[in-house]
CSV table of C-alpha atoms in Angstrom, one decimal:
chain,number,residue,atom,x,y,z
A,1,UNK,CA,-4.0,-20.2,-13.5
A,2,UNK,CA,-5.9,-19.1,-16.6
A,3,UNK,CA,-8.9,-21.1,-17.7
A,4,UNK,CA,-10.5,-20.5,-21.0
A,5,UNK,CA,-13.7,-22.1,-22.3
A,6,UNK,CA,-16.3,-20.9,-24.7
A,7,UNK,CA,-14.9,-17.4,-25.2
A,8,UNK,CA,-14.8,-16.9,-21.4
A,9,UNK,CA,-11.5,-16.4,-19.6
A,10,UNK,CA,-11.5,-16.8,-15.9
A,11,UNK,CA,-8.4,-16.4,-13.6
A,12,UNK,CA,-8.1,-18.6,-10.6
A,13,UNK,CA,-5.4,-17.7,-8.1
A,14,UNK,CA,-3.5,-20.6,-6.5
A,15,UNK,CA,-2.4,-18.1,-3.8
A,16,UNK,CA,-3.8,-14.9,-2.4
A,17,UNK,CA,-2.2,-12.0,-4.4
A,18,UNK,CA,-2.7,-9.7,-1.4
A,19,UNK,CA,-0.9,-12.0,1.0
A,20,UNK,CA,2.4,-10.7,2.3
A,21,UNK,CA,4.0,-14.1,2.8
A,22,UNK,CA,6.4,-15.6,0.3
A,23,UNK,CA,4.9,-16.6,-3.1
A,24,UNK,CA,5.6,-20.1,-4.6
A,25,UNK,CA,8.4,-18.9,-7.0
A,26,UNK,CA,10.2,-17.1,-4.2
A,27,UNK,CA,9.8,-20.1,-1.9
A,28,UNK,CA,11.2,-22.5,-4.6
A,29,UNK,CA,14.2,-20.2,-5.4
A,30,UNK,CA,14.9,-19.8,-1.6
A,31,UNK,CA,14.8,-23.5,-1.1
A,32,UNK,CA,17.2,-24.2,-4.0
A,33,UNK,CA,19.6,-21.4,-3.0
A,34,UNK,CA,19.7,-22.7,0.6
A,35,UNK,CA,21.1,-26.0,-0.6
A,36,UNK,CA,23.6,-24.3,-3.0
A,37,UNK,CA,21.6,-25.2,-6.1
A,38,UNK,CA,20.7,-23.1,-9.1
A,39,UNK,CA,18.2,-23.1,-11.9
A,40,UNK,CA,19.1,-26.4,-13.5
A,41,UNK,CA,18.9,-28.1,-10.1
A,42,UNK,CA,15.4,-26.7,-9.5
A,43,UNK,CA,14.3,-27.6,-13.0
A,44,UNK,CA,15.6,-31.2,-12.5
A,45,UNK,CA,13.8,-31.5,-9.2
A,46,UNK,CA,10.5,-30.2,-10.6
A,47,UNK,CA,10.8,-32.4,-13.6
A,48,UNK,CA,11.3,-35.5,-11.4
A,49,UNK,CA,8.1,-34.6,-9.6
A,50,UNK,CA,6.1,-33.7,-12.7
A,51,UNK,CA,5.7,-30.1,-11.6
A,52,UNK,CA,5.9,-27.3,-14.2
A,53,UNK,CA,9.0,-25.2,-13.6
A,54,UNK,CA,9.4,-21.4,-13.9
A,55,UNK,CA,11.5,-20.0,-16.7
A,56,UNK,CA,15.2,-19.3,-16.2
A,57,UNK,CA,14.4,-15.5,-16.5
A,58,UNK,CA,11.9,-15.7,-13.6
A,59,UNK,CA,14.4,-17.8,-11.6
A,60,UNK,CA,17.1,-15.1,-12.1
A,61,UNK,CA,14.7,-12.3,-11.2
A,62,UNK,CA,13.7,-14.0,-8.0
A,63,UNK,CA,17.3,-14.9,-7.2
A,64,UNK,CA,18.4,-11.2,-7.6
A,65,UNK,CA,15.5,-10.1,-5.4
A,66,UNK,CA,16.5,-12.5,-2.7
A,67,UNK,CA,20.1,-11.6,-2.9
A,68,UNK,CA,19.3,-7.9,-2.6
A,69,UNK,CA,17.1,-8.7,0.5
A,70,UNK,CA,19.9,-10.8,2.0
A,71,UNK,CA,22.4,-7.9,1.5
A,72,UNK,CA,20.1,-5.4,3.1
A,73,UNK,CA,19.4,-7.7,6.0
A,74,UNK,CA,23.1,-8.5,6.5
A,75,UNK,CA,24.0,-4.8,6.5
A,76,UNK,CA,21.3,-4.0,9.1
A,77,UNK,CA,22.6,-6.8,11.3
A,78,UNK,CA,26.2,-5.7,11.0
A,79,UNK,CA,25.3,-2.1,11.8
A,80,UNK,CA,23.3,-3.3,14.8
A,81,UNK,CA,26.3,-5.5,16.0
A,82,UNK,CA,28.7,-2.6,15.6
A,83,UNK,CA,26.4,-0.3,17.6
A,84,UNK,CA,26.0,-2.9,20.4
A,85,UNK,CA,29.7,-3.6,20.5
A,86,UNK,CA,30.5,0.1,20.7
A,87,UNK,CA,28.0,0.6,23.6
A,88,UNK,CA,29.5,-2.4,25.4
A,89,UNK,CA,33.1,-1.2,24.9
A,90,UNK,CA,32.1,2.2,26.3
A,91,UNK,CA,30.3,0.6,29.3
A,92,UNK,CA,33.4,-1.5,30.1
A,93,UNK,CA,35.6,1.5,29.8
A,94,UNK,CA,37.6,0.0,26.9
A,95,UNK,CA,37.4,3.2,25.0
A,96,UNK,CA,39.4,6.1,26.4
A,97,UNK,CA,39.3,8.3,23.3
A,98,UNK,CA,37.2,8.9,20.2
A,99,UNK,CA,38.4,7.9,16.8
A,100,UNK,CA,38.1,10.1,13.7
A,101,UNK,CA,35.3,7.8,12.4
A,102,UNK,CA,33.1,8.5,15.5
A,103,UNK,CA,30.5,11.0,14.2
A,104,UNK,CA,28.7,11.2,17.6
A,105,UNK,CA,31.2,13.2,19.6
């Protein structure tokens, strides 16, 4: 928040810029996305509560950042599940030969 008075500009942070937790914009976009909403839904919600809303450009930037993070997380989880399933199949003796895609022969 910027405060200007008598040729003096002072910046007051409403959240710690060094903090690694989710910022207010990211939290708002995450909440709206989790219920299947978009920018207009968020804008309407904020308006009803007399809260200034972020711009659509900022919303889209946050949405893209979250979507990318979800994709990376999903990929890591799938790779982990494949690795675990492979290990379990080998332990059970369900695999009696290696496939061409197995790079760890």
